[in-house]
Short mmCIF file of C-alpha atoms in Angstrom, two decimals:
data_model
loop_
_atom_site.label_atom_id
_atom_site.label_comp_id
_atom_site.label_asym_id
_atom_site.label_seq_id
_atom_site.Cartn_x
_atom_site.Cartn_y
_atom_site.Cartn_z
CA UNK A 1 129.93 101.82 100.60
CA UNK A 2 131.99 99.69 98.17
CA UNK A 3 134.91 101.40 96.90
CA UNK A 4 135.43 102.31 93.16
CA UNK A 5 137.72 99.39 91.85
CA UNK A 6 135.41 96.86 93.94
CA UNK A 7 132.07 98.07 92.08
CA UNK A 8 134.21 97.72 88.50
CA UNK A 9 135.19 94.15 89.49
CA UNK A 10 131.86 93.19 90.42
CA UNK A 11 130.37 94.76 86.95
CA UNK A 12 133.16 93.28 84.79
CA UNK A 13 130.63 90.58 83.39
CA UNK A 14 127.68 92.66 83.29
CA UNK A 15 126.20 95.59 80.54
CA UNK A 16 127.01 99.29 80.46
CA UNK A 17 126.03 100.89 83.88
CA UNK A 18 122.31 102.20 83.76
CA UNK A 19 121.59 106.24 84.66
CA UNK A 20 118.93 107.35 86.45
CA UNK A 21 117.66 108.93 83.46
CA UNK A 22 117.58 106.23 81.42
CA UNK A 23 116.08 103.95 83.66
CA UNK A 24 112.86 106.68 84.22
CA UNK A 25 112.57 106.52 80.38
CA UNK A 26 112.93 103.13 80.14
CA UNK A 27 110.09 102.50 82.62
CA UNK A 28 108.25 105.06 81.29
CA UNK A 29 108.14 103.34 77.96
CA UNK A 30 107.41 99.73 78.81
CA UNK A 31 105.09 99.79 81.70
CA UNK A 32 101.94 100.47 79.80
CA UNK A 33 102.13 99.76 75.87
CA UNK A 34 99.07 101.03 74.81
CA UNK A 35 96.65 100.45 71.60
CA UNK A 36 93.19 99.07 70.60
CA UNK A 37 92.87 95.77 72.75
CA UNK A 38 93.27 92.69 70.64
CA UNK A 39 95.00 89.97 72.54
CA UNK A 40 94.61 88.08 75.50
CA UNK A 41 96.66 85.56 77.59
CA UNK A 42 96.28 83.47 80.85
CA UNK A 43 98.89 81.66 83.50
CA UNK A 44 97.71 78.68 85.31
CA UNK A 45 99.27 76.93 88.66
CA UNK A 46 98.23 74.10 89.38
CA UNK A 47 99.60 72.27 93.07
CA UNK A 48 100.34 68.51 91.93
CA UNK A 49 99.20 65.92 94.33
CA UNK A 50 98.28 62.36 94.58
CA UNK A 51 94.94 61.74 92.90
CA UNK A 52 93.49 58.98 95.77
CA UNK A 53 95.28 60.87 98.73
CA UNK A 54 96.07 64.51 98.60
CA UNK A 55 96.43 64.71 102.12
CA UNK A 56 99.79 62.85 101.57
CA UNK A 57 102.98 64.37 100.44
CA UNK A 58 104.13 63.50 96.76
CA UNK A 59 107.92 61.73 97.03
CA UNK A 60 110.27 63.88 95.38
CA UNK A 61 110.92 60.81 92.92
CA UNK A 62 107.40 60.59 91.58
CA UNK A 63 107.46 64.52 91.33
CA UNK A 64 110.34 64.13 89.30
CA UNK A 65 109.20 61.35 87.12
CA UNK A 66 105.94 63.75 86.55
CA UNK A 67 108.07 66.69 85.43
CA UNK A 68 110.30 64.63 82.97
CA UNK A 69 106.40 63.42 81.63
CA UNK A 70 105.16 66.89 81.46
CA UNK A 71 108.16 68.48 79.76
CA UNK A 72 108.21 65.92 76.82
CA UNK A 73 104.67 66.57 75.74
CA UNK A 74 104.66 69.08 72.67
CA UNK A 75 102.54 71.74 74.41
CA UNK A 76 101.99 75.30 72.75
CA UNK A 77 102.23 76.92 76.56
CA UNK A 78 105.05 78.00 78.45
CA UNK A 79 106.07 75.34 81.12
CA UNK A 80 107.60 76.22 84.37
CA UNK A 81 107.45 75.38 87.96
CA UNK A 82 107.16 77.35 90.99
CA UNK A 83 109.40 76.94 93.94
CA UNK A 84 107.10 74.44 95.53
CA UNK A 85 106.76 72.23 92.96
CA UNK A 86 103.51 74.06 91.34
CA UNK A 87 103.30 73.32 87.62
CA UNK A 88 102.52 76.41 85.74
CA UNK A 89 101.72 76.75 82.16
CA UNK A 90 101.43 80.27 80.61
CA UNK A 91 99.59 80.60 76.98
CA UNK A 92 100.89 82.71 74.35
CA UNK A 93 99.22 85.61 73.29
CA UNK A 94 95.92 85.15 71.53
CA UNK A 95 93.74 86.97 68.93
CA UNK A 96 90.54 85.99 70.72
CA UNK A 97 89.46 84.70 74.06
CA UNK A 98 88.08 81.38 71.87
CA UNK A 99 91.64 80.95 70.58
CA UNK A 100 93.10 81.26 74.11
CA UNK A 101 91.04 78.50 75.71
CA UNK A 102 91.41 76.38 72.79
CA UNK A 103 94.57 76.02 72.95
CA UNK A 104 95.28 75.92 76.70
CA UNK A 105 92.50 73.52 77.26
CA UNK A 106 94.14 71.02 74.66
CA UNK A 107 97.62 71.87 76.57
CA UNK A 108 96.22 71.22 79.97
CA UNK A 109 94.26 68.15 78.91
CA UNK A 110 97.55 66.38 77.71
CA UNK A 111 98.95 67.63 81.10
CA UNK A 112 96.09 65.68 83.08
CA UNK A 113 96.55 62.76 80.76
CA UNK A 114 100.78 62.71 81.64
CA UNK A 115 99.69 62.98 85.43
CA UNK A 116 97.16 60.27 85.50
CA UNK A 117 99.53 57.87 84.56
CA UNK A 118 101.38 58.46 87.46
CA UNK A 119 98.60 58.64 89.57
CA UNK A 120 99.14 62.33 90.16
CA UNK A 121 96.34 65.50 89.43
CA UNK A 122 96.30 68.84 89.18
CA UNK A 123 94.72 70.60 92.08
CA UNK A 124 93.27 74.10 91.50
CA UNK A 125 93.23 75.20 94.92
CA UNK A 126 94.40 78.72 95.89
CA UNK A 127 96.42 77.25 98.92
CA UNK A 128 97.58 73.90 99.46
CA UNK A 129 95.12 72.85 102.09
CA UNK A 130 97.21 70.16 103.61
CA UNK A 131 100.91 70.72 103.51
CA UNK A 132 103.40 73.08 105.18
CA UNK A 133 105.88 74.86 102.75
CA UNK A 134 108.55 72.83 101.57
CA UNK A 135 110.77 74.35 98.58
CA UNK A 136 111.55 71.98 95.84
CA UNK A 137 113.31 74.27 93.39
CA UNK A 138 116.99 75.05 94.48
CA UNK A 139 118.41 78.18 92.96
CA UNK A 140 120.22 81.31 93.31
CA UNK A 141 117.18 83.29 92.72
CA UNK A 142 114.68 81.34 95.10
CA UNK A 143 117.18 81.33 97.68
CA UNK A 144 117.52 84.87 97.78
CA UNK A 145 114.04 85.49 97.32
CA UNK A 146 113.22 83.57 100.47
CA UNK A 147 115.79 85.26 102.64
CA UNK A 148 114.26 88.65 101.57
CA UNK A 149 110.52 87.63 101.98
CA UNK A 150 111.59 86.00 105.85
CA UNK A 151 111.68 89.46 107.34
CA UNK A 152 108.00 89.68 106.54
CA UNK A 153 107.46 86.56 108.22
CA UNK A 154 105.82 83.21 107.32
CA UNK A 155 103.70 84.47 104.54
CA UNK A 156 106.25 84.29 101.95
CA UNK A 157 107.19 80.89 102.11
CA UNK A 158 103.99 79.78 102.25
CA UNK A 159 103.04 82.18 99.20
CA UNK A 160 106.28 80.63 97.24
CA UNK A 161 105.44 77.05 97.66
CA UNK A 162 101.79 76.50 98.63
CA UNK A 163 99.71 78.91 96.48
CA UNK A 164 98.87 78.86 93.19
CA UNK A 165 96.62 81.40 90.98
CA UNK A 166 94.74 81.98 87.81
CA UNK A 167 96.41 85.05 86.08
CA UNK A 168 94.64 86.91 83.03
CA UNK A 169 96.87 89.21 80.61
CA UNK A 170 95.08 91.79 78.88
CA UNK A 171 96.58 94.27 76.51
CA UNK A 172 97.14 98.00 78.53
CA UNK A 173 94.88 99.73 76.66
CA UNK A 174 93.99 102.64 74.17
CA UNK A 175 95.78 105.65 74.96
CA UNK A 176 93.08 107.95 74.40
CA UNK A 177 90.67 108.50 77.39
CA UNK A 178 87.53 106.26 77.51
CA UNK A 179 86.36 102.59 78.75
CA UNK A 180 89.02 101.12 76.92
CA UNK A 181 91.69 103.71 77.97
CA UNK A 182 94.61 102.44 79.94
CA UNK A 183 94.29 105.10 82.63
CA UNK A 184 90.84 104.17 83.08
CA UNK A 185 91.72 100.45 82.71
CA UNK A 186 94.09 100.92 85.52
CA UNK A 187 91.97 101.83 87.79
CA UNK A 188 89.35 99.67 87.26
CA UNK A 189 91.58 96.64 87.85
CA UNK A 190 92.00 97.82 91.53
CA UNK A 191 88.20 98.14 92.17
CA UNK A 192 87.45 95.19 90.12
CA UNK A 193 90.00 93.07 91.44
CA UNK A 194 88.44 92.90 94.86
CA UNK A 195 85.60 91.57 93.40
CA UNK A 196 87.40 89.07 91.55
CA UNK A 197 88.74 87.91 94.24
CA UNK A 198 85.62 87.53 96.41
CA UNK A 199 83.73 85.43 93.32
CA UNK A 200 86.54 83.42 92.71
CA UNK A 201 88.28 82.86 96.66
CA UNK A 202 89.27 79.49 96.70
CA UNK A 203 91.57 78.70 99.60
CA UNK A 204 90.01 78.57 103.14
CA UNK A 205 92.58 76.19 104.45
CA UNK A 206 96.30 76.06 105.06
CA UNK A 207 98.21 73.22 106.96
CA UNK A 208 94.93 71.50 107.72
CA UNK A 209 93.07 73.94 109.35
CA UNK A 210 90.54 77.02 108.40
CA UNK A 211 91.57 80.13 108.22
CA UNK A 212 88.81 82.27 108.40
CA UNK A 213 89.23 83.53 105.35
CA UNK A 214 88.07 82.69 101.74
CA UNK A 215 90.86 83.43 99.94
CA UNK A 216 93.74 82.51 102.16
CA UNK A 217 96.23 83.22 99.19
CA UNK A 218 95.32 86.81 99.21
CA UNK A 219 95.94 86.99 102.77
CA UNK A 220 99.50 85.81 102.25
CA UNK A 221 99.85 88.74 99.69
CA UNK A 222 98.16 90.99 101.90
CA UNK A 223 100.90 89.91 104.94
CA UNK A 224 104.02 90.02 102.50
CA UNK A 225 106.71 92.89 101.98
CA UNK A 226 104.13 96.12 101.41
CA UNK A 227 106.76 97.93 99.13
CA UNK A 228 106.41 95.11 96.27
CA UNK A 229 103.02 93.92 96.90
CA UNK A 230 101.01 96.70 97.25
CA UNK A 231 99.82 98.58 94.18
CA UNK A 232 100.52 102.38 93.78
CA UNK A 233 97.68 104.57 94.67
CA UNK A 234 95.29 105.90 92.21
CA UNK A 235 97.12 108.84 90.08
CA UNK A 236 96.21 111.01 87.02
CA UNK A 237 99.09 109.71 85.29
CA UNK A 238 99.83 106.05 86.11
CA UNK A 239 103.11 105.80 83.92
CA UNK A 240 104.78 108.50 86.48
CA UNK A 241 103.37 106.78 89.43
CA UNK A 242 104.34 103.31 88.30
CA UNK A 243 107.90 104.28 87.41
CA UNK A 244 108.43 106.31 90.63
CA UNK A 245 107.08 103.07 92.59
CA UNK A 246 109.56 100.75 90.68
CA UNK A 247 112.46 103.07 91.56
CA UNK A 248 111.60 104.24 94.96
CA UNK A 249 111.33 100.11 95.97
CA UNK A 250 113.79 98.19 97.78
CA UNK A 251 115.96 96.02 96.05
CA UNK A 252 115.15 91.96 96.38
CA UNK A 253 118.05 90.78 95.70
CA UNK A 254 121.49 91.51 93.27
CA UNK A 255 122.60 88.78 90.97
CA UNK A 256 126.00 87.81 91.51
CA UNK A 257 128.35 85.90 88.89
CA UNK A 258 129.43 83.55 91.75
CA UNK A 259 128.12 82.34 95.09
CA UNK A 260 124.86 83.53 96.72
CA UNK A 261 122.92 86.43 95.29
CA UNK A 262 123.23 89.95 97.41
CA UNK A 263 120.17 90.47 99.64
CA UNK A 264 120.36 94.41 100.56
CA UNK A 265 118.03 95.57 103.56
CA UNK A 266 116.52 98.94 102.44
CA UNK A 267 118.57 99.81 99.54
CA UNK A 268 116.17 100.92 96.94
CA UNK A 269 116.97 100.79 93.07
CA UNK A 270 117.42 104.91 93.03
CA UNK A 271 119.73 104.56 95.69
CA UNK A 272 121.39 101.38 93.64
CA UNK A 273 121.38 104.17 90.60
CA UNK A 274 123.06 106.77 92.59
CA UNK A 275 126.31 104.50 93.74
CA UNK A 276 125.17 102.45 96.29
CA UNK A 277 125.32 98.83 96.12
CA UNK A 278 128.22 96.42 95.29
CA UNK A 279 128.43 97.10 91.60
CA UNK A 280 126.58 99.41 89.09
CA UNK A 281 123.28 98.42 87.77
CA UNK A 282 122.37 97.48 84.22
CA UNK A 283 119.50 97.49 81.91
CA UNK A 284 119.38 93.72 82.88
CA UNK A 285 119.03 94.61 86.55
CA UNK A 286 116.17 96.94 86.14
CA UNK A 287 114.07 94.32 84.02
CA UNK A 288 115.17 91.61 86.82
CA UNK A 289 113.74 94.24 89.35
CA UNK A 290 110.58 94.49 87.71
CA UNK A 291 109.86 90.99 88.21
CA UNK A 292 110.39 91.13 92.07
CA UNK A 293 106.76 93.04 92.38
CA UNK A 294 103.88 91.23 93.25
CA UNK A 295 100.85 93.71 93.32
CA UNK A 296 97.40 92.44 92.47
CA UNK A 297 97.64 93.83 88.77
CA UNK A 298 101.12 94.53 87.31
CA UNK A 299 101.97 96.49 84.28
CA UNK A 300 104.26 94.59 82.23
CA UNK A 301 103.56 96.57 78.62
CA UNK A 302 100.43 94.71 79.10
CA UNK A 303 98.20 94.57 82.14
CA UNK A 304 98.61 91.21 84.57
CA UNK A 305 95.66 90.39 86.93
CA UNK A 306 97.16 88.71 89.95
CA UNK A 307 94.44 88.17 92.18
CA UNK A 308 92.56 84.87 91.26
CA UNK A 309 92.77 82.03 93.23
CA UNK A 310 92.99 78.78 90.94
CA UNK A 311 90.16 77.31 90.11
CA UNK A 312 88.87 73.70 90.67
CA UNK A 313 87.70 71.27 88.19
CA UNK A 314 88.63 70.62 84.49
CA UNK A 315 86.95 74.26 83.39
CA UNK A 316 86.79 76.20 86.45
CA UNK A 317 89.91 78.53 85.07
CA UNK A 318 88.23 79.48 82.07
CA UNK A 319 85.47 81.48 84.25
CA UNK A 320 87.85 83.94 85.66
CA UNK A 321 89.82 83.99 81.94
CA UNK A 322 86.10 84.82 80.01
CA UNK A 323 84.62 87.21 82.71
CA UNK A 324 88.11 89.61 83.41
CA UNK A 325 88.32 89.67 79.20
CA UNK A 326 84.49 90.34 78.82
CA UNK A 327 84.73 93.26 81.37
CA UNK A 328 87.88 95.00 80.25
CA UNK A 329 87.76 94.28 76.35
CA UNK A 330 83.83 95.12 75.71
CA UNK A 331 83.49 98.71 75.69
CA UNK A 332 79.74 98.41 77.03
CA UNK A 333 80.60 95.75 79.84
CA UNK A 334 83.59 98.08 80.62
CA UNK A 335 81.17 101.35 81.11
CA UNK A 336 78.71 99.14 83.02
CA UNK A 337 81.34 97.58 85.48
CA UNK A 338 83.00 100.93 85.82
CA UNK A 339 79.75 102.24 87.25
CA UNK A 340 79.14 99.64 89.50
CA UNK A 341 82.74 99.22 91.04
CA UNK A 342 83.00 102.95 91.34
CA UNK A 343 81.17 103.36 94.70
CA UNK A 344 83.10 100.58 95.94
CA UNK A 345 86.39 103.15 96.20
CA UNK A 346 84.52 104.69 99.44
CA UNK A 347 84.76 101.50 101.18
CA UNK A 348 88.54 100.89 100.16
CA UNK A 349 89.43 104.29 101.42
CA UNK A 350 92.94 105.89 100.87
CA UNK A 351 95.07 102.61 101.42
CA UNK A 352 96.15 100.57 98.55
CA UNK A 353 95.15 97.25 97.39
CA UNK A 354 95.47 94.74 98.83
CA UNK A 355 95.57 96.47 102.22
CA UNK A 356 92.70 98.26 102.03
CA UNK A 357 89.18 97.47 103.78
CA UNK A 358 87.41 96.10 100.44
CA UNK A 359 90.37 94.18 99.74
CA UNK A 360 90.25 92.58 103.37
CA UNK A 361 86.86 92.06 103.08
CA UNK A 362 87.15 90.35 99.73
CA UNK A 363 89.68 87.77 100.74
CA UNK A 364 87.49 87.19 104.32
CA UNK A 365 84.09 87.29 103.25
CA UNK A 366 84.01 86.50 99.51
CA UNK A 367 80.80 87.46 98.02
CA UNK A 368 78.73 87.45 101.43
CA UNK A 369 80.15 90.72 101.79
CA UNK A 370 76.86 92.70 100.37
CA UNK A 371 78.63 95.70 98.26
CA UNK A 372 81.05 92.88 96.93
CA UNK A 373 78.19 90.58 96.24
CA UNK A 374 76.00 92.79 94.52
CA UNK A 375 78.94 94.62 92.49
CA UNK A 376 79.41 90.97 91.45
CA UNK A 377 76.04 90.33 90.15
CA UNK A 378 76.23 93.46 88.17
CA UNK A 379 79.83 91.93 86.45
CA UNK A 380 78.85 88.63 85.70
CA UNK A 381 75.63 89.49 84.19
CA UNK A 382 77.49 92.25 81.98
CA UNK A 383 80.19 89.64 81.37
CA UNK A 384 77.49 86.92 80.13
CA UNK A 385 76.04 89.86 78.08
CA UNK A 386 79.10 90.69 76.32
CA UNK A 387 80.63 87.20 75.61
CA UNK A 388 78.47 86.63 72.81
CA UNK A 389 79.61 89.87 71.32
CA UNK A 390 83.40 88.70 71.89
CA UNK A 391 82.57 85.68 69.88
CA UNK A 392 82.95 83.23 72.85
CA UNK A 393 81.88 80.15 72.00
CA UNK A 394 78.66 78.42 73.29
CA UNK A 395 80.56 76.13 75.81
CA UNK A 396 82.53 79.24 77.35
CA UNK A 397 79.06 80.95 77.54
CA UNK A 398 77.65 78.07 79.25
CA UNK A 399 80.19 77.32 81.90
CA UNK A 400 80.65 81.33 83.09
CA UNK A 401 76.78 80.76 83.48
CA UNK A 402 76.93 77.51 85.34
CA UNK A 403 79.32 79.08 87.69
CA UNK A 404 77.19 82.56 87.86
CA UNK A 405 74.10 80.36 88.70
CA UNK A 406 76.06 77.85 91.30
CA UNK A 407 78.06 80.98 93.17
CA UNK A 408 77.33 84.35 92.35
CA UNK A 409 73.71 84.44 92.24
CA UNK A 410 73.65 82.62 95.52
CA UNK A 411 75.96 84.75 96.89
CA UNK A 412 78.70 82.08 97.18
CA UNK A 413 82.02 81.63 96.24
CA UNK A 414 84.16 78.18 95.42
CA UNK A 415 85.78 78.45 98.80
CA UNK A 416 82.25 77.44 100.25
CA UNK A 417 82.25 74.11 98.61
CA UNK A 418 85.63 73.26 100.67
CA UNK A 419 84.24 72.69 103.96
CA UNK A 420 84.27 68.70 103.98
CA UNK A 421 87.75 68.76 101.95
CA UNK A 422 89.76 67.90 105.23
CA UNK A 423 86.81 65.75 106.99
CA UNK A 424 85.77 61.83 106.33
CA UNK A 425 84.87 61.23 103.04
CA UNK A 426 87.02 64.42 101.62
CA UNK A 427 88.87 61.74 98.92
CA UNK A 428 85.59 61.68 97.57
CA UNK A 429 85.23 65.41 97.03
CA UNK A 430 88.92 65.85 96.44
CA UNK A 431 88.35 63.41 92.78
CA UNK A 432 85.36 65.44 91.97
CA UNK A 433 87.20 68.94 92.30
CA UNK A 434 90.11 67.83 90.83
CA UNK A 435 88.25 66.69 87.36
CA UNK A 436 84.68 67.42 87.61
CA UNK A 437 83.25 70.31 84.88
CA UNK A 438 81.32 72.97 86.50
CA UNK A 439 77.78 72.37 86.88
CA UNK A 440 78.26 68.84 88.04
CA UNK A 441 79.58 67.73 91.30
CA UNK A 442 79.37 66.63 95.14
CA UNK A 443 78.20 70.22 96.19
CA UNK A 444 76.60 71.65 92.84
#
């Protein structure tokens, strides 16, 4: 353990040391912020590829030019980049599903236009099917993350540099029990989450080869450090369970004022609070620690659904956003779906997501799994009935209906459209998957 003088020196540029009781109070207060569901948001990650030859790695100079062009756009969504160069658009909290769709669609159209001028395109695939991981961003955070995740094997680098997702953000829910209560919604997300994995699985390839899974991206998450990628078991007191989980999980890295960040091995945040580590933790360290958790659903005040593969086409991303919003925020749909997915708890068993049999089947089999296929049919029907009640536009309803007809009603998922992507003629399929709306396409 570092000496007291060393810890005082290392802490000189940081805030007041955080106590264990204070940390518990902070976590208890921020993980689930309750109230009637009112807002919705979405985060869209995109792989960037050459428009005609996606199998060829894009030159760094072209990526630099693309980044400059996109950053010059007057976007309303927040623009960031992932370690492998994936582009991410994060919407503002919207007062309705339609408002969220309209704003993000306009930003995405602008991004596509800027990339088109550079002969590039955003690819909506859960995992890059062609290229091995290569980190583009060189920052202390990602250096430390890579070092920490390497302890679990190659899945960490693949996740950081070759994966992309649609993340749906919903309010935590009401304090009181019921279909919109935060406890019910937290329980629902871990059962419905497997259905969403299966229905939107869109990553059957990695490094130019089939992986035997429809969602290879979900398999990457399951292979990572289990502490930070598993959801805490179902618990009658979700706030207490999540608070304990955060404090008893190992610290991925400790930010340092100079030089590389410290990457401890086996130091929990609770240990750090009790005197271990190179310096005392402060409030910002706890906030940063929370960003290093990657469970399928993450409570950030709101609920962050992180289990959905990126979707192909011009409007594929709208479907998981609309379906998740309908199933969580419409009381009638929420009750219907809860009854439909509750029997899946027996398949899942006692193991937490995403390492239980239910989630494994979702990633491997998609909707060919009988239980998941049947549950998905109920869920999408409920969503279609709920969308008009939520004021969704006809265009959004038609997009969800087209996806339901093309995939869910046939026990298929987007990954089942991709077998030809790496073979002869794959470039034609690629162009269609990049820009075609649902209901059209070479595989429709």
